[in-house]
PDB file of C-alpha atoms in Angstrom:
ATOM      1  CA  UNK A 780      26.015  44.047   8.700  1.00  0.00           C
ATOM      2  CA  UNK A 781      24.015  41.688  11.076  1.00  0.00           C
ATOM      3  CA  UNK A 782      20.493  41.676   9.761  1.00  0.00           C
ATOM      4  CA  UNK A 783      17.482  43.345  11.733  1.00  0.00           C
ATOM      5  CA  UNK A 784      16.276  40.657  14.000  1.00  0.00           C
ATOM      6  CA  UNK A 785      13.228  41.807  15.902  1.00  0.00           C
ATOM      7  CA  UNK A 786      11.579  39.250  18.666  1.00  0.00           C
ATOM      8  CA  UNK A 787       8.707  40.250  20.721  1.00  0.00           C
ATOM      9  CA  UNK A 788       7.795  37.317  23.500  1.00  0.00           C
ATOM     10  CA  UNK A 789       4.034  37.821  25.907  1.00  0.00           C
ATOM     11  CA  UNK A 790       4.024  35.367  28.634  1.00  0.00           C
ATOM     12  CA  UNK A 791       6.118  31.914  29.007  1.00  0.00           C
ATOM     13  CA  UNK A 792       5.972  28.634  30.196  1.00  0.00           C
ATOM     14  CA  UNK A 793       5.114  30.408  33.462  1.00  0.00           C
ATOM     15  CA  UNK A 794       2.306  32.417  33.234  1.00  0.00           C
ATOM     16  CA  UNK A 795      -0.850  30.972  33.646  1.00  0.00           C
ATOM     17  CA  UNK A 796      -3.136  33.549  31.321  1.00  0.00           C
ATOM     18  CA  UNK A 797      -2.454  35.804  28.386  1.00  0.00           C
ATOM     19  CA  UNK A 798      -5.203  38.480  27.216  1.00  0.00           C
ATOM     20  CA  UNK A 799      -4.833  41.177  24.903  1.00  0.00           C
ATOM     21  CA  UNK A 800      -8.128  42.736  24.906  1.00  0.00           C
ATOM     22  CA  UNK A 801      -8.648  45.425  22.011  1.00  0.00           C
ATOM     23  CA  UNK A 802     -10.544  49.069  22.369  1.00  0.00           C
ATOM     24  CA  UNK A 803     -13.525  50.552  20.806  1.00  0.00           C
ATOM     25  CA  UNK A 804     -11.169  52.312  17.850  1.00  0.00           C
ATOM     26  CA  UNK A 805     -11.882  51.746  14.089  1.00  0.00           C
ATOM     27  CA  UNK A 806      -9.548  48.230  12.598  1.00  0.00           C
ATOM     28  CA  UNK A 807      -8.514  47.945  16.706  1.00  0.00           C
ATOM     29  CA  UNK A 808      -6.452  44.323  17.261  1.00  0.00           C
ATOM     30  CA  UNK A 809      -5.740  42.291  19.654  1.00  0.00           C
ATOM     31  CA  UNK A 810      -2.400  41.848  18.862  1.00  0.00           C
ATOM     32  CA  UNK A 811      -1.322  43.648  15.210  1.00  0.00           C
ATOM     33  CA  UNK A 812       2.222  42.894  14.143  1.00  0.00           C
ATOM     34  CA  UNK A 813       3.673  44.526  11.577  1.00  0.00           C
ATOM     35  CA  UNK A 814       6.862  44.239   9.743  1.00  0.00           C
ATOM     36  CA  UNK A 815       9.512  47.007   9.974  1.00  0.00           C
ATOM     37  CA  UNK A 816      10.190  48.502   6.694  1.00  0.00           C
ATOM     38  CA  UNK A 817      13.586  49.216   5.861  1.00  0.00           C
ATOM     39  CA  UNK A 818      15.167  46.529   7.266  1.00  0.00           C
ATOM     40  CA  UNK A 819      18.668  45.171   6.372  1.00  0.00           C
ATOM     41  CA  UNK A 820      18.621  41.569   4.242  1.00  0.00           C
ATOM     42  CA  UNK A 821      17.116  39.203   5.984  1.00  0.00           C
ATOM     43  CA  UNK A 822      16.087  40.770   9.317  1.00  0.00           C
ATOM     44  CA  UNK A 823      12.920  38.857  10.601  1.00  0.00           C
ATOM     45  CA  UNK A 824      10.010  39.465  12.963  1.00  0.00           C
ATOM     46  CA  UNK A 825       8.833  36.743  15.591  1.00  0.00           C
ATOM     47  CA  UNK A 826       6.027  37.294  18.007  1.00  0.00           C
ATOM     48  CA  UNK A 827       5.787  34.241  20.511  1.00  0.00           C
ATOM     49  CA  UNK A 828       2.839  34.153  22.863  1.00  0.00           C
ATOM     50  CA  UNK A 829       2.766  31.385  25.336  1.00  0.00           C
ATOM     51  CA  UNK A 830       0.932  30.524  28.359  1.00  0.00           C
ATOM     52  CA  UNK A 831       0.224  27.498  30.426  1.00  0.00           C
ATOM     53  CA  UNK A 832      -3.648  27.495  30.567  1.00  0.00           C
ATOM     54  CA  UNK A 833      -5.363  30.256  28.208  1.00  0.00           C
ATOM     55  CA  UNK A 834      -4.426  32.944  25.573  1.00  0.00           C
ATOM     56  CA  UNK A 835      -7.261  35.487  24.759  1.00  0.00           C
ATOM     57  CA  UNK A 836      -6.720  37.703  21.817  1.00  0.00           C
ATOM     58  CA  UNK A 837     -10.055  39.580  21.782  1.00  0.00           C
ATOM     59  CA  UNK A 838     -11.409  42.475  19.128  1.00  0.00           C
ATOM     60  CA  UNK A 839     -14.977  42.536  19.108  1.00  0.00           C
ATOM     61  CA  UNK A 840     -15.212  45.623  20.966  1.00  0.00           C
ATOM     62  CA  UNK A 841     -13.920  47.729  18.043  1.00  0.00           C
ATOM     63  CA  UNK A 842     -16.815  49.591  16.166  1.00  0.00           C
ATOM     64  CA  UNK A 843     -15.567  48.954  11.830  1.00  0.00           C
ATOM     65  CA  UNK A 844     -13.009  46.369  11.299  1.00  0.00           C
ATOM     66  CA  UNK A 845     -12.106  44.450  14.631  1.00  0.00           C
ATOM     67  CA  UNK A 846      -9.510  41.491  14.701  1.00  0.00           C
ATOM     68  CA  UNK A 847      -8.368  39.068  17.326  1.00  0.00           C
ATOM     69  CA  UNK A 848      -5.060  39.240  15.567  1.00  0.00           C
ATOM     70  CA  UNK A 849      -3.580  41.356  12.432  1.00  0.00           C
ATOM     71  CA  UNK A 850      -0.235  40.170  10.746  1.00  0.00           C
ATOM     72  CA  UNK A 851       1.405  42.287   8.334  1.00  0.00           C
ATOM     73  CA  UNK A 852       4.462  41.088   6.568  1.00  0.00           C
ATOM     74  CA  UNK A 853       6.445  42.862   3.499  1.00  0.00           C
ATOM     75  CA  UNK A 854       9.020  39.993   2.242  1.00  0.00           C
ATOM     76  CA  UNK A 855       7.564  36.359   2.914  1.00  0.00           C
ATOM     77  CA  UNK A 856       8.570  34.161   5.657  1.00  0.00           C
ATOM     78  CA  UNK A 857      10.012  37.109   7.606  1.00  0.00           C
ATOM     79  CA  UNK A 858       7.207  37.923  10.132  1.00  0.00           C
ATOM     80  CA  UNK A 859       6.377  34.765  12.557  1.00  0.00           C
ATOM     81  CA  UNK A 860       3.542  34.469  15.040  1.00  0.00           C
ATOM     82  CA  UNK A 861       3.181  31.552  16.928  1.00  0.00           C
ATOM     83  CA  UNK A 862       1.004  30.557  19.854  1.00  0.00           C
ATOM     84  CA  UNK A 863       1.083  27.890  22.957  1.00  0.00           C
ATOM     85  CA  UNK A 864      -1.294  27.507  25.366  1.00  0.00           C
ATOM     86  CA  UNK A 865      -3.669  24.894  26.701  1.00  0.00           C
ATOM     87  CA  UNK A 866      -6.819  26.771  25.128  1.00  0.00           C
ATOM     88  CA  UNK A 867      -6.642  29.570  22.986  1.00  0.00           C
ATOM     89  CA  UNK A 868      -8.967  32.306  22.051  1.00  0.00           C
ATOM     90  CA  UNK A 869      -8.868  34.058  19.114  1.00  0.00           C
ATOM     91  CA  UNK A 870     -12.254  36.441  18.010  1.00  0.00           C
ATOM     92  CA  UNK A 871     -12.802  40.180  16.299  1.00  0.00           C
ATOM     93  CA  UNK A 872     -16.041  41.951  15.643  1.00  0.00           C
ATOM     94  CA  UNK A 873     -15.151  41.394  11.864  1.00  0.00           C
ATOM     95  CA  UNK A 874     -12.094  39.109  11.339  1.00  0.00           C
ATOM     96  CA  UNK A 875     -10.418  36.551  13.827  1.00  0.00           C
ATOM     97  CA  UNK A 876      -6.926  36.300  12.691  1.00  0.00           C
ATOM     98  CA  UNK A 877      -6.130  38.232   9.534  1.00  0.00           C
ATOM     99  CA  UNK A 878      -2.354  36.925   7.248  1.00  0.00           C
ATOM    100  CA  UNK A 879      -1.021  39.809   4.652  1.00  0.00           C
ATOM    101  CA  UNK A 880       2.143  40.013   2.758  1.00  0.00           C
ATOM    102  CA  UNK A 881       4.212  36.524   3.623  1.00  0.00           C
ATOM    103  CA  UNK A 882       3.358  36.295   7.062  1.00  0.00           C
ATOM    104  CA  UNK A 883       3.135  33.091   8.901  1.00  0.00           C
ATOM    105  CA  UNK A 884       0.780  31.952  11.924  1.00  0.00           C
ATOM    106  CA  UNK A 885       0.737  29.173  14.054  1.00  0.00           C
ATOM    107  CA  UNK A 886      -1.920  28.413  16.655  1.00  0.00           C
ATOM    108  CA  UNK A 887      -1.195  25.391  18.043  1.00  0.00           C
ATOM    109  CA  UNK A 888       0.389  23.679  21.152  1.00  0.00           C
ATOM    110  CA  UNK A 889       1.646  20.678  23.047  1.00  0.00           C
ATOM    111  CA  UNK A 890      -0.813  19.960  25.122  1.00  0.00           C
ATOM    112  CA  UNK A 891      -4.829  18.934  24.474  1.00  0.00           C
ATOM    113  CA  UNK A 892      -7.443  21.683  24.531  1.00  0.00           C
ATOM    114  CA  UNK A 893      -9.396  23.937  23.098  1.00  0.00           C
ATOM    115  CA  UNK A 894      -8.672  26.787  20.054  1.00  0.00           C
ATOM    116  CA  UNK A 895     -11.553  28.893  19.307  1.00  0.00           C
ATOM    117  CA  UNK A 896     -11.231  31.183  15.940  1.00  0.00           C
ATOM    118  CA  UNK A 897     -14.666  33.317  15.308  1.00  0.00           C
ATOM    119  CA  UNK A 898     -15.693  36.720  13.455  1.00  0.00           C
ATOM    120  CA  UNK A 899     -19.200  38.150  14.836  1.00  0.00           C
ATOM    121  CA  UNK A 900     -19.546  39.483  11.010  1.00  0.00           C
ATOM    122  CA  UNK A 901     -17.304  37.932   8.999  1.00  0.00           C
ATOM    123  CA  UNK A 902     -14.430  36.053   8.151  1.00  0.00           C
ATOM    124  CA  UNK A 903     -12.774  33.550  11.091  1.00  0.00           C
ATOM    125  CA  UNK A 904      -9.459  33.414   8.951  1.00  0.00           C
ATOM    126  CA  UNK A 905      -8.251  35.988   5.557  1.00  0.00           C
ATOM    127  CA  UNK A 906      -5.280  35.415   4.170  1.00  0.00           C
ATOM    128  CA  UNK A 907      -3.980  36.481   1.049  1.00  0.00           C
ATOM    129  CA  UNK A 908      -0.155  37.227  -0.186  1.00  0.00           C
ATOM    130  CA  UNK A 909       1.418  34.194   0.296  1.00  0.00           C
ATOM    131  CA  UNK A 910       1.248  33.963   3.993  1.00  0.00           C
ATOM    132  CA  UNK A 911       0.905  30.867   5.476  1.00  0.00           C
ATOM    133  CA  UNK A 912      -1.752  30.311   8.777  1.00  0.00           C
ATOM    134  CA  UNK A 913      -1.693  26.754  10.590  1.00  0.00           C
ATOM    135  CA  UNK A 914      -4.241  25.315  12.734  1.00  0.00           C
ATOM    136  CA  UNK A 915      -3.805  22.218  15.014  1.00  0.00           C
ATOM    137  CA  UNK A 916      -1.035  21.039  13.656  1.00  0.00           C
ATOM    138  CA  UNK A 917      -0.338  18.755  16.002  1.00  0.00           C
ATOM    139  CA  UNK A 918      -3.881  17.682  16.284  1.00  0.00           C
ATOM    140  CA  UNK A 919      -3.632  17.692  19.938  1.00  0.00           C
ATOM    141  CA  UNK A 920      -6.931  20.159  20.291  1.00  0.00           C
ATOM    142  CA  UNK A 921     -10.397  20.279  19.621  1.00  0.00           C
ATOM    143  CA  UNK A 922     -11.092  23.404  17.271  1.00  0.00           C
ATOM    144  CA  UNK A 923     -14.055  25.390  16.790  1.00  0.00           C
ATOM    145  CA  UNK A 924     -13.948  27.917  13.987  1.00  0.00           C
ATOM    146  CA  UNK A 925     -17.041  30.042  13.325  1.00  0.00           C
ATOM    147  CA  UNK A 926     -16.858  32.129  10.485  1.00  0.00           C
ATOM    148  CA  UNK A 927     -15.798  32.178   7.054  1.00  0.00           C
ATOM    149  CA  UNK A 928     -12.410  31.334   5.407  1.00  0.00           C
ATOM    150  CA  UNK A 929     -11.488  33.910   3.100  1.00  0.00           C
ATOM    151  CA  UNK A 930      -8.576  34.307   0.302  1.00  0.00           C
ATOM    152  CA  UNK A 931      -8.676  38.147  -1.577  1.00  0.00           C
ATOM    153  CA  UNK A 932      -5.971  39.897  -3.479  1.00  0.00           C
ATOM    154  CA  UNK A 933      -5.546  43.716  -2.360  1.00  0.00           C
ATOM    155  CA  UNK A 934      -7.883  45.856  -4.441  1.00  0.00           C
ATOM    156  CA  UNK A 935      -6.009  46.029  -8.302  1.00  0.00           C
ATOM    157  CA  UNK A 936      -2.830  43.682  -7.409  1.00  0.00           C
ATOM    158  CA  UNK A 937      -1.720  42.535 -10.589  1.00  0.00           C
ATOM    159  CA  UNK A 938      -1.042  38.848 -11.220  1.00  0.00           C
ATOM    160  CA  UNK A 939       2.674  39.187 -10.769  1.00  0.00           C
ATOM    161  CA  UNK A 940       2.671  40.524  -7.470  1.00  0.00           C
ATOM    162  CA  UNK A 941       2.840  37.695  -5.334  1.00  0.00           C
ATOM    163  CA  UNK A 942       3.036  39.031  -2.088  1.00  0.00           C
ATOM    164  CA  UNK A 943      -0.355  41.279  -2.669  1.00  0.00           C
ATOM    165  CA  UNK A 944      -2.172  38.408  -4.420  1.00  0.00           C
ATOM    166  CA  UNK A 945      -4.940  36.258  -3.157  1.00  0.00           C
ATOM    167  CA  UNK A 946      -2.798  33.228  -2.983  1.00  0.00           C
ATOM    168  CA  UNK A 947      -2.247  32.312   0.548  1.00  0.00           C
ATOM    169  CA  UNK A 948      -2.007  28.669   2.571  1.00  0.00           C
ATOM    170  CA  UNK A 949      -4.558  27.535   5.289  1.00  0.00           C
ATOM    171  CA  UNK A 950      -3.944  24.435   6.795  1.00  0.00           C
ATOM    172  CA  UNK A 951      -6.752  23.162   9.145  1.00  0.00           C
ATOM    173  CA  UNK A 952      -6.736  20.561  11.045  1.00  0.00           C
ATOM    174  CA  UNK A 953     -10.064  19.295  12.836  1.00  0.00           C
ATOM    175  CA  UNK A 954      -8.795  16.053  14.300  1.00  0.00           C
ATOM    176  CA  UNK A 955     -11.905  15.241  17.396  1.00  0.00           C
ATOM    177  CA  UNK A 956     -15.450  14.444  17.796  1.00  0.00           C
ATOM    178  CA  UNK A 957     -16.064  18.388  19.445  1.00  0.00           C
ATOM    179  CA  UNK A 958     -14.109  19.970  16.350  1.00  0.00           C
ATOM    180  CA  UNK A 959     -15.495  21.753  13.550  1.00  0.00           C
ATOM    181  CA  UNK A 960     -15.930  24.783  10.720  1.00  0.00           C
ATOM    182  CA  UNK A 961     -19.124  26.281  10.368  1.00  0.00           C
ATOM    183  CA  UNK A 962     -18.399  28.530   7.145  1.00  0.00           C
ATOM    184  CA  UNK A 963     -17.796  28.981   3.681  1.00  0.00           C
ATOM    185  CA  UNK A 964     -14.204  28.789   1.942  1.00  0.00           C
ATOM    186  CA  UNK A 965     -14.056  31.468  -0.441  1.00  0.00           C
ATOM    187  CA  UNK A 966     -11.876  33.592  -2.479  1.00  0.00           C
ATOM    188  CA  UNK A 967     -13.064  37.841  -2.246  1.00  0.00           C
ATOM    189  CA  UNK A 968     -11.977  40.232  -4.072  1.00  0.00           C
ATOM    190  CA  UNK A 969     -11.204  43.684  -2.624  1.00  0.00           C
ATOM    191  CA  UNK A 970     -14.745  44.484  -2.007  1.00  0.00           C
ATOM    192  CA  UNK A 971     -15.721  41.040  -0.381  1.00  0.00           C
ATOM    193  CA  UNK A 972     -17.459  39.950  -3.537  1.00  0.00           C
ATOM    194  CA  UNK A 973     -16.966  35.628  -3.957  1.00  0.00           C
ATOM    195  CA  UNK A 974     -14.753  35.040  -6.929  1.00  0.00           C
ATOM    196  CA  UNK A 975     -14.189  31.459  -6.462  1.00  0.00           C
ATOM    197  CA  UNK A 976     -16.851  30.412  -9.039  1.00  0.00           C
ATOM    198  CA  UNK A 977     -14.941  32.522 -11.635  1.00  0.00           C
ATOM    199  CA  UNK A 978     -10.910  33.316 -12.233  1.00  0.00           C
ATOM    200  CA  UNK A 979     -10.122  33.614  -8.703  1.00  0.00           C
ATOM    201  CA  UNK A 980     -10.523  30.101  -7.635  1.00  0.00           C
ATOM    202  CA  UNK A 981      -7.337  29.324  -9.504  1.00  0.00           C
ATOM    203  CA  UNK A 982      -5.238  31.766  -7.572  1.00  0.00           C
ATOM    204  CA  UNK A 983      -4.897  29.986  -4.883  1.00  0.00           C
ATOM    205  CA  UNK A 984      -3.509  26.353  -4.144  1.00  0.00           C
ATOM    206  CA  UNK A 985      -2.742  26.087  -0.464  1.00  0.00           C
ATOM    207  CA  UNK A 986      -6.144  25.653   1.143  1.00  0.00           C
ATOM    208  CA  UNK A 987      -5.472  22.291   2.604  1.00  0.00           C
ATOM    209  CA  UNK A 988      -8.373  20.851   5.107  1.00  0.00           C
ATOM    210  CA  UNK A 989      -8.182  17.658   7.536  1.00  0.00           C
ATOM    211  CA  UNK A 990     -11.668  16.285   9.176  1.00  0.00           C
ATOM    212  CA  UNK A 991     -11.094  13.022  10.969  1.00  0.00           C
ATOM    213  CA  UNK A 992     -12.718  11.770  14.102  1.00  0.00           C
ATOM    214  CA  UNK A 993     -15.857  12.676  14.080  1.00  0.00           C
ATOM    215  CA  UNK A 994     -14.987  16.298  13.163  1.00  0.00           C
ATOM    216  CA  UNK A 995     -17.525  18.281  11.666  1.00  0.00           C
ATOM    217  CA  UNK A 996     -17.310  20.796   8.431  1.00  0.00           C
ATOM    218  CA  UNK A 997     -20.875  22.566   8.732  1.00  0.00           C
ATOM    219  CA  UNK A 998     -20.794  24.100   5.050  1.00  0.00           C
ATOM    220  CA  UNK A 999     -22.601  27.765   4.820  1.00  0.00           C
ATOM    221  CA  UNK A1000     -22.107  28.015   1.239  1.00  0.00           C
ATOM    222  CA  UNK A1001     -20.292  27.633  -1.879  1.00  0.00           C
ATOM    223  CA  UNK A1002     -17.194  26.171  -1.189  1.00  0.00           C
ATOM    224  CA  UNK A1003     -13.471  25.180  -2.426  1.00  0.00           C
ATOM    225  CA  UNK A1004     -10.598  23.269  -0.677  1.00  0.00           C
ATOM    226  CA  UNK A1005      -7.582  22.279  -2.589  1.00  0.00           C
ATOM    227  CA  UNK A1006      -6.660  19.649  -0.758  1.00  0.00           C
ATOM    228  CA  UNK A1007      -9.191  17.289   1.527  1.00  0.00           C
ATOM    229  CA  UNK A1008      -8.611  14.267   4.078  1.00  0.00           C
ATOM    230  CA  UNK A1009     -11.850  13.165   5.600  1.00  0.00           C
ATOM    231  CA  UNK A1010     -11.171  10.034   7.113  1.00  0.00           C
ATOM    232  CA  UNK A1011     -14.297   9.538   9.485  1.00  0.00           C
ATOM    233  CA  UNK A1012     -15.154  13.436   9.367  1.00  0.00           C
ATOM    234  CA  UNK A1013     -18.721  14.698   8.315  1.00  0.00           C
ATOM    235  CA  UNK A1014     -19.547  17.642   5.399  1.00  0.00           C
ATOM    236  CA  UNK A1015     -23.062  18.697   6.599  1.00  0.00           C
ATOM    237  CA  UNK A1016     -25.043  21.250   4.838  1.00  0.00           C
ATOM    238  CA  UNK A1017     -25.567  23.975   7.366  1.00  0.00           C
ATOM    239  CA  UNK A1018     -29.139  24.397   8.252  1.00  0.00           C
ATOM    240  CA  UNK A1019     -31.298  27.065   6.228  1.00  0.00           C
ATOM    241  CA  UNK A1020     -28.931  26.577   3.159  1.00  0.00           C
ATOM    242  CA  UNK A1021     -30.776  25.198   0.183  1.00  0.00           C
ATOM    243  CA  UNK A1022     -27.846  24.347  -2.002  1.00  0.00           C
ATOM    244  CA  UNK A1023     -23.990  24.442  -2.147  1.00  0.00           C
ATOM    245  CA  UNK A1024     -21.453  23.560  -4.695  1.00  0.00           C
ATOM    246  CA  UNK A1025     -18.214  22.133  -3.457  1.00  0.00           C
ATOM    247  CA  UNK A1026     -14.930  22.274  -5.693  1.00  0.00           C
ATOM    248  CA  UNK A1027     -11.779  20.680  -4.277  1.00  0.00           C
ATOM    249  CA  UNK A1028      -8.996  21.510  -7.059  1.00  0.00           C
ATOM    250  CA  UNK A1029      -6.467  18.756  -5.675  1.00  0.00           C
ATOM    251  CA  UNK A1030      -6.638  15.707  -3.221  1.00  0.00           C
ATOM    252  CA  UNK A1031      -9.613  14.346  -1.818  1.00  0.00           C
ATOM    253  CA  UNK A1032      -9.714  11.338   0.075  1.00  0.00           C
ATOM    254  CA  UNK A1033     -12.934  10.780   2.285  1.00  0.00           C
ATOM    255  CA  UNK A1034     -14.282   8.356   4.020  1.00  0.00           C
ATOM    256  CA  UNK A1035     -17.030   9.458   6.498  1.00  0.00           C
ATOM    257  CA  UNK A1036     -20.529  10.861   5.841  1.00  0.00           C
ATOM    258  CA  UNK A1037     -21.662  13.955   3.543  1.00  0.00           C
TER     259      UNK A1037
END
């Protein structure tokens, strides 16, 4: 049988602005996409939002657990969001964008501009279960991400369950003098509590970070990245922290100012 193949488009190549505003309701989104269980072998779930000048995906108005934009997967690689627009906004009252169980995100687009990621109390970006969430890859835009980056296995997932675990890929790339991170890159556990001074840092490899330009990593607190390219980008202690620890686990080439 022909597999399950679900697509869900918002806007086009002619429509000049996107917004998906969220309510006042607990874990309100956005946009929340969630894969279909039960679906036949290899059935697949794409969400493509595309404007020509702005997408807003907006969930600070929810009262406990807000999110610009919530993406569910079950198998990995088989839920897709992507996003094109000039500028794009994406900001919840407690996470920005939020990457379970093999999903994939791409903010990005063709054209220069502006992508805005922020949490008013908490993370910017969580990820965990192998899903993979890319930023700028094109390096066509200026990004500004406030809030933390955060990798956390669901509550008692056993190390063999992949797809629950805290192991996730962010790739971030701050590529202009405007651009920058003011956060922490951690790994949580269930409960929020940092483990990436203890056993979790080593569950995750993917966190892959790119400062060049002029671009600007303002550094909250203790910090990993596994892989780093800071060819004339800045690490800045953030002002009112005393001191941070940084670990990068893989690649680190830098030349700029720390």
């Amino acid at each position: 049988a022909k597999p399950d193949d679900l697509v869900l488009t918002v806007g086009g190549a002619n429509t000049k602005t996107v917004e998906l505003i969220a309510g006042t309701g607990e874990h309100a989104a956005g946009l929340f996409v969630n894969y279909k269980s039960g679906l036949q072998d290899g059935g697949t779930h794409t969400a493509v939002i595309e404007a020509s000048d702005s997408i807003v995906l907006d969930g600070t108005a929810a009262e406990v657990g807000g999110t610009g934009l919530r993406v569910q997967g079950q198998v990995k690689d088989k839920t897709t969001v992507t996003f094109d627009a000039t500028d794009i906004t994406i900001k919840g009252s407690e996470v920005g964008i939020v990457a379970t169980g093999g999903a994939r995100v791409s903010v990005d687009g063709s054209s220069a501009g502006v992508i805005e990621i922020s949490a008013e109390n908490g993370n910017a970006i969580a990820a965990r279960g192998e899903s993979v969430v890319d930023i700028n890859t094109s390096g066509n835009k200026t990004v500004k991400i406030n809030g933390d980056i955060s990798f956390g296995k669901y509550y008692n997932t056993p190390v063999t369950d992949k797809v629950n675990g805290a192991d996730a890929d962010v790739n971030l790339n701050l590529t202009t003098s405007d651009s920058y991170l003011t956060g922490k890159i951690v790994v949580e556990n269930a409960d929020g509590v940092s483990d990436q001074n203890k056993e979790g840092i080593k569950d995750v490899d993917g966190m892959k970070l790119g400062l060049s330009n002029g671009a600007t990593w303002n550094v909250t607190g203790d910090s990993f990245v596994n892989q780093l390219a800071a060819k004339d980008g800045n690490l800045v202690k953030a002002k009112g922290v005393e001191n941070v620890t940084l670990t990068v686990t893989g690649d680190a080439a830098a030349a700029g100012t720390a």
